[in-house]
Coordinates of C-alpha atoms in Angstrom, one line a residue:
X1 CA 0.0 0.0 0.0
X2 CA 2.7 1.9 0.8
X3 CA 3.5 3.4 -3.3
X4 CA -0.2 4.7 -3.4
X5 CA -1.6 8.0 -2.7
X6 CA -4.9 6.7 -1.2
X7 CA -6.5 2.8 -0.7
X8 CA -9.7 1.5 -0.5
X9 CA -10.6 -1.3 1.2
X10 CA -13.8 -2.1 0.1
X11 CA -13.9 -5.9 2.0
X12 CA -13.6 -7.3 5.2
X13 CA -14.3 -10.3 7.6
X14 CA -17.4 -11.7 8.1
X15 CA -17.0 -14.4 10.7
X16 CA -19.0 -14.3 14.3
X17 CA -18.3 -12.9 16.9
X18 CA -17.6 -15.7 19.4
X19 CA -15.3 -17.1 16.9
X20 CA -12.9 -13.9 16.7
X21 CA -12.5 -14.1 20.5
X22 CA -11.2 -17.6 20.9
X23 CA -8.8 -17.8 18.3
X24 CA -5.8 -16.0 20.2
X25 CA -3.3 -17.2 17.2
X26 CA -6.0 -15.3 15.1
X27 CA -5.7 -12.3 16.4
X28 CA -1.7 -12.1 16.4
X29 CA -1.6 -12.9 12.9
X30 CA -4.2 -9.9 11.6
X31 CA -1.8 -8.0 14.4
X32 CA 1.5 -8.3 12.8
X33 CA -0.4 -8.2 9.2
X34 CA -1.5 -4.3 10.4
X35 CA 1.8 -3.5 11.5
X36 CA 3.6 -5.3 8.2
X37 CA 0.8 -3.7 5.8
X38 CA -1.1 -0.8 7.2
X39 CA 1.9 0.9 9.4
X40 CA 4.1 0.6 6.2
X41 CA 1.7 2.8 4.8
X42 CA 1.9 5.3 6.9
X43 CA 5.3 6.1 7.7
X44 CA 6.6 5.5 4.3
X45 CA 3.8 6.1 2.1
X46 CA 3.7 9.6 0.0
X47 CA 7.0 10.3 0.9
X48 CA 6.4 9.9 4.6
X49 CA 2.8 12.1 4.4
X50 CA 0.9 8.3 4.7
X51 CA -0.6 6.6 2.2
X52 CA -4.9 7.3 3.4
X53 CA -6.0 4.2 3.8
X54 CA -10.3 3.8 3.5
X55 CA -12.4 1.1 5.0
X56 CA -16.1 0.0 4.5
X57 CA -17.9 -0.4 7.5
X58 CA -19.7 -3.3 6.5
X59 CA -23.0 -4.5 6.1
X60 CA -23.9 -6.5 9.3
X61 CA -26.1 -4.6 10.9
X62 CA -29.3 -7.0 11.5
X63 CA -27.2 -9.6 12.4
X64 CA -25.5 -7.6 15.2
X65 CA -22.5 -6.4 13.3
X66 CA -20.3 -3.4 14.4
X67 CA -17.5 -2.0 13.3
X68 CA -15.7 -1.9 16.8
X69 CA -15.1 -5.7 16.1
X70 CA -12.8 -6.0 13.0
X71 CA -9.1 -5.2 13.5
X72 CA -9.8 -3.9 9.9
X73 CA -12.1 -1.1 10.8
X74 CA -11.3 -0.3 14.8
X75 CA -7.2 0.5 14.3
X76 CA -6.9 4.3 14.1
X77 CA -4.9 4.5 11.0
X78 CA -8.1 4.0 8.9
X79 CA -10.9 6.3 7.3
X80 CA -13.5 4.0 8.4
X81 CA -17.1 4.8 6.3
X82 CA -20.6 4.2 7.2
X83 CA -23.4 4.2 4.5
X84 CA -26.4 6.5 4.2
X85 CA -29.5 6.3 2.2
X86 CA -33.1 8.0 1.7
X87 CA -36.1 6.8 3.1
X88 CA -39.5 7.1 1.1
X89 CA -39.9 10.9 2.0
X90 CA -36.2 11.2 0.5
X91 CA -35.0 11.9 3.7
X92 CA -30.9 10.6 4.8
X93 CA -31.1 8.3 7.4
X94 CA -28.7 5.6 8.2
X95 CA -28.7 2.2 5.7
X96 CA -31.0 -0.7 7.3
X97 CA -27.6 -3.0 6.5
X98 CA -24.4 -0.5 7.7
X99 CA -22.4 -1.3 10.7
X100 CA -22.4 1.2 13.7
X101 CA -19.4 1.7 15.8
X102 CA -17.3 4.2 17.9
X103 CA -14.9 3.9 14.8
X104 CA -16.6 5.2 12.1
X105 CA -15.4 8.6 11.1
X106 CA -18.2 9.6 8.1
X107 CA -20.6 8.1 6.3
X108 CA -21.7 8.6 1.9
X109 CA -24.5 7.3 0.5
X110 CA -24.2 4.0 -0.1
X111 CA -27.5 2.5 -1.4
X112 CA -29.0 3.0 -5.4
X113 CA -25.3 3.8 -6.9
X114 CA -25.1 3.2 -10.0
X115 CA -22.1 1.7 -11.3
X116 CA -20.6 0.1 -14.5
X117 CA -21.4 -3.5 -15.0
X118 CA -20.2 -6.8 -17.0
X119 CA -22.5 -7.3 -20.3
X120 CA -22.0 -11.5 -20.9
X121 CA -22.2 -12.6 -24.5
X122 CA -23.5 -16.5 -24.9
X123 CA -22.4 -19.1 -27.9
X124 CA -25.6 -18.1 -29.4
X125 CA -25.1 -14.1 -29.6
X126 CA -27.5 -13.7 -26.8
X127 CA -26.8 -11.1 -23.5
X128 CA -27.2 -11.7 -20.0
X129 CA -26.6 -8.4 -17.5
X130 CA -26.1 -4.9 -18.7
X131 CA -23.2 -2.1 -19.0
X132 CA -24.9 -1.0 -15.6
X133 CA -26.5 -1.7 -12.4
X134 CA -27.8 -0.6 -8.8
X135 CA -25.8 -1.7 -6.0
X136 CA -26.0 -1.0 -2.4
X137 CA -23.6 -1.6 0.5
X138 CA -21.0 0.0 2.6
X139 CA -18.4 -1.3 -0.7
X140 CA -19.6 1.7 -1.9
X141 CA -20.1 4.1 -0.1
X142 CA -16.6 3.8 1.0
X143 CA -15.2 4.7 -2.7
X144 CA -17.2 8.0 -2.9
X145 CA -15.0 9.5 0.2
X146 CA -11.8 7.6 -1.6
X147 CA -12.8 10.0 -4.5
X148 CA -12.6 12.7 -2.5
X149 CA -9.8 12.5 -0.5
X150 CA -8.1 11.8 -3.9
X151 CA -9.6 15.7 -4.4
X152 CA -8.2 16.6 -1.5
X153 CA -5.0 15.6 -2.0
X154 CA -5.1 17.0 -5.7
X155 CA -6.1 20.5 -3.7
X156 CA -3.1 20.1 -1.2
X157 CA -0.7 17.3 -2.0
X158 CA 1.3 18.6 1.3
X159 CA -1.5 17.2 3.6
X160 CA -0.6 14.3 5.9
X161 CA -3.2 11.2 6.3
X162 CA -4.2 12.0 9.9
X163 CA -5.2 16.0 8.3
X164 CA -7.4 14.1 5.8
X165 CA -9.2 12.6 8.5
X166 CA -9.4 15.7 10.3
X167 CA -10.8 17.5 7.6
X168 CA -13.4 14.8 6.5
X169 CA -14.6 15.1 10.0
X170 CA -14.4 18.6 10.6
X171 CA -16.5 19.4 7.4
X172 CA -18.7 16.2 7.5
X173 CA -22.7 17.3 7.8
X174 CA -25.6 16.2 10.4
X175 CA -27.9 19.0 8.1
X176 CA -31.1 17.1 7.3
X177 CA -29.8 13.8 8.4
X178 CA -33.1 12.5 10.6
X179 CA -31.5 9.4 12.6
X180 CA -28.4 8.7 14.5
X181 CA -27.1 9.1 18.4
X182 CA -26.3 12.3 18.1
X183 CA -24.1 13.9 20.4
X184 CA -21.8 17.1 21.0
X185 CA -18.1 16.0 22.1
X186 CA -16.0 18.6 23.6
X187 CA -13.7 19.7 21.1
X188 CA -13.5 22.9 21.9
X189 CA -11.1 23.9 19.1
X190 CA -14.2 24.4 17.1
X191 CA -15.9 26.9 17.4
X192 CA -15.5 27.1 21.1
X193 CA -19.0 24.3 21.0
X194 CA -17.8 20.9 20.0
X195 CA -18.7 18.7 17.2
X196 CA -21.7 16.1 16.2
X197 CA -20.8 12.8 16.6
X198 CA -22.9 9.6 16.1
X199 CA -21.9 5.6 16.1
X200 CA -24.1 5.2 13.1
X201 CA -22.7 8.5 11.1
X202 CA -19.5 9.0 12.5
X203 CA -19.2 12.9 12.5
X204 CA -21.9 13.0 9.7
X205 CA -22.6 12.9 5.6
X206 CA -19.3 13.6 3.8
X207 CA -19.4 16.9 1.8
X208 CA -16.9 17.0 -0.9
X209 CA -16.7 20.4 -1.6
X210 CA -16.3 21.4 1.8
X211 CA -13.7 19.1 2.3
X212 CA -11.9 20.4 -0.6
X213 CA -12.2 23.7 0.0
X214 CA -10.7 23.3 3.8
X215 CA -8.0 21.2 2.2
X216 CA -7.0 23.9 0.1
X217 CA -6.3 26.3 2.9
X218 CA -4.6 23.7 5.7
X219 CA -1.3 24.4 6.3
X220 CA -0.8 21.7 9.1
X221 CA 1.3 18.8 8.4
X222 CA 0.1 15.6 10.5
X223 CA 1.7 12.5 10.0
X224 CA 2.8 9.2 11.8
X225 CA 6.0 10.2 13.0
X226 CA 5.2 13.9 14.7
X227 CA 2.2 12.3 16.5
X228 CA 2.4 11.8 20.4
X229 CA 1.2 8.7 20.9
X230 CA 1.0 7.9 25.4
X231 CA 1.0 3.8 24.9
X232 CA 1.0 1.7 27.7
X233 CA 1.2 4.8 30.4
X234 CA -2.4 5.2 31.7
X235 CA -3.4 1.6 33.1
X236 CA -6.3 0.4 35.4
X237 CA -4.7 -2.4 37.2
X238 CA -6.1 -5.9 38.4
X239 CA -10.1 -4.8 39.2
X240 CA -11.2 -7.6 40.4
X241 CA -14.8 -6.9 40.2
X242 CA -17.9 -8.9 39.7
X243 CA -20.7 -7.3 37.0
X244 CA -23.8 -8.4 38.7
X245 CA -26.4 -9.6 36.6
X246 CA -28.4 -6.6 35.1
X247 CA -26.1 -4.2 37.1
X248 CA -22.7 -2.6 35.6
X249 CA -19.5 -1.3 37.2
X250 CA -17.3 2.4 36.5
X251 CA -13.7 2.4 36.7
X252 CA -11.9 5.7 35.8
X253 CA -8.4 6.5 34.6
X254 CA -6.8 10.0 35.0
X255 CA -4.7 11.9 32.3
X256 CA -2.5 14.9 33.9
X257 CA -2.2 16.7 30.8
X258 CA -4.0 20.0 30.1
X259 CA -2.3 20.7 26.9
X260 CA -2.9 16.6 25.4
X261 CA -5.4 17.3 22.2
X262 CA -6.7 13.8 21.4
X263 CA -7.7 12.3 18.3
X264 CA -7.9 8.7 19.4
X265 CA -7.8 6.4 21.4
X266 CA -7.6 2.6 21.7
X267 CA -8.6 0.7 25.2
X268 CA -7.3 -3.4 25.5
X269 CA -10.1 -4.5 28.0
X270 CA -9.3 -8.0 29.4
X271 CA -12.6 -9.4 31.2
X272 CA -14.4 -12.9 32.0
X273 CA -17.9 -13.8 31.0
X274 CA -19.9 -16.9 30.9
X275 CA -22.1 -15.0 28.3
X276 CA -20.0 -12.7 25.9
X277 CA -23.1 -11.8 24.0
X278 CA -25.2 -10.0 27.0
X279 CA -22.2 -7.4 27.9
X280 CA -22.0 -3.8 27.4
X281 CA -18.9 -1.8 27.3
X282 CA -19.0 2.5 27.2
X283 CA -16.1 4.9 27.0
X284 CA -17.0 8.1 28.6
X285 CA -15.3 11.2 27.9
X286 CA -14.5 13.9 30.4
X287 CA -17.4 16.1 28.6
X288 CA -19.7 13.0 29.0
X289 CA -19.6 12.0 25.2
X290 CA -19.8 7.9 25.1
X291 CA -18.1 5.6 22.9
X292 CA -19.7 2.2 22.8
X293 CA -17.0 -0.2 22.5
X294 CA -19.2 -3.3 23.0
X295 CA -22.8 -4.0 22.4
X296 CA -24.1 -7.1 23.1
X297 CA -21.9 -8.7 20.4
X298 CA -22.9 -11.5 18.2
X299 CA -26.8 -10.6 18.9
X300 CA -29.2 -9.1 16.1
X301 CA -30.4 -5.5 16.4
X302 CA -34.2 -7.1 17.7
X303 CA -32.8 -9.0 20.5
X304 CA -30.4 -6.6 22.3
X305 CA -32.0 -5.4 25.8
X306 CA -30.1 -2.5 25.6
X307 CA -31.3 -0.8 22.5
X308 CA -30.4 2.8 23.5
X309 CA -27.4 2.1 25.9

């Protein structure tokens, strides 16, 4: 990935759940494929800048899906894209079939796109298919933002990958989107009032042109290797607690720095529990904005009890 300007990674796993927790030899492969593949990218990519790497969501919604449970679409080094469509008042609203998840940045339409097709040709002369045809899925919403970040880039090619995602989310729209958990974090660097933020939408509908009008004026220069990154400092310790059933326990961790401006961060949570699938895991901010990090995995969107949690 590493000689191109921007991927898209239109694919992903689809395997349960349950299954991606016990396979421990799994997990350390995809781990050392990030680091070999995706960090490649991104300290040698575009002449150190980062190669912007874009990832589909996915489409697992109903069956309890999220994007917090992929390796592919949680890491930080990812534009991670949800998928919008319009409902019969052509309204947005969030794609019946699009993964939620603390990880997704923005979200494009992803549902009616048109796109070219294969036209087969029998023995006989005859056709089967067409030059086109409607497709829906996050596959696709994920190449309209790879489109624009290529515009971006064209703008300003001095922009490192972790501005691109800054500016996708800083210019991303809520404006006549009618669903999605829609908070206000406290970043108070804009506008002094924070920004909208939902699991479903990330920080909202992409908007190209105001995307590549911000790129054209940014004169930071964000990349892997002038980040701070504070790994392995803040830790929790041994808890030792029992979650009762129906009940839930808060642990807190304290970061002495009033000057630290975040733009992610990744929690290892190690825990025990006869039932994996009836757990709930938030994040909360210091301004009270919540990342859910766990929802009741491997269960359909019907059967969670905890439908606004």
């Amino acid at each position: 990935m590493k000689d191109y300007d921007v991927v898209n990674h239109s694919w992903g796993r689809k395997e349960n759940f349950v299954k991606q927790l016990q396979n421990e030899k799994d997990q350390s492969i995809a781990d050392q494929w990030l680091t070999d593949n995706y960090l490649s990218a991104l300290k040698q990519g575009r002449n150190g800048l980062g190669t912007v790497i874009v990832n589909s969501a996915g489409n697992e919604r109903m069956e309890g899906g999220n994007a917090n449970y992929s390796y592919l679409t949680s890491a930080p080094y990812t534009v991670v894209v949800g998928a919008a469509t319009l409902d019969d008042n052509h309204k947005t609203v969030i794609a019946p079939y699009s993964n939620a998840g603390a990880s997704v940045l923005v979200s494009a339409h992803g549902s009616n796109v048109t796109t070219t097709s294969r036209r087969l040709i029998n023995a006989n002369g005859g056709t089967l298919g067409s030059d086109a045809a409607s497709v829906n899925g996050t596959s696709y919403s994920a190449p309209i933002v790879t489109g624009i970040i290529a515009l971006m880039l064209e703008a300003n090619p001095n922009l490192g990958y972790r501005d691109v995602q800054e500016i996708l989310s800083l210019t991303a729209t809520s404006e006549n989107v009618l669903t999605g958990d829609w908070q206000w974090n406290g970043d108070s660097t804009w506008n002094n009032g924070g920004r909208h933020v939902s699991h479903d939408f990330g920080y909202g509908l992409v908007d190209a042109k105001a995307a590549v009008r911000l790129a054209e004026n940014w004169h930071l220069q964000s990349t892997y290797d002038n980040q701070t990154r504070l790994e392995h400092i803040y830790r929790s310790g041994k808890l030792d607690q029992q979650i009762d059933d129906n009940s839930g326990r808060q642990f807190s961790v304290t970061v002495n720095s009033s000057t630290l401006r975040v733009e992610n961060v990744s929690v290892t949570v190690n825990l025990t529990h006869s039932r994996a699938s009836d757990v709930a895991l938030k994040l909360i901010s210091p301004s009270g904005t919540e990342s859910l990090l766990l929802n009741e995995a491997g269960k359909s969107q019907d059967n969670r009890r905890r439908q606004n949690l």
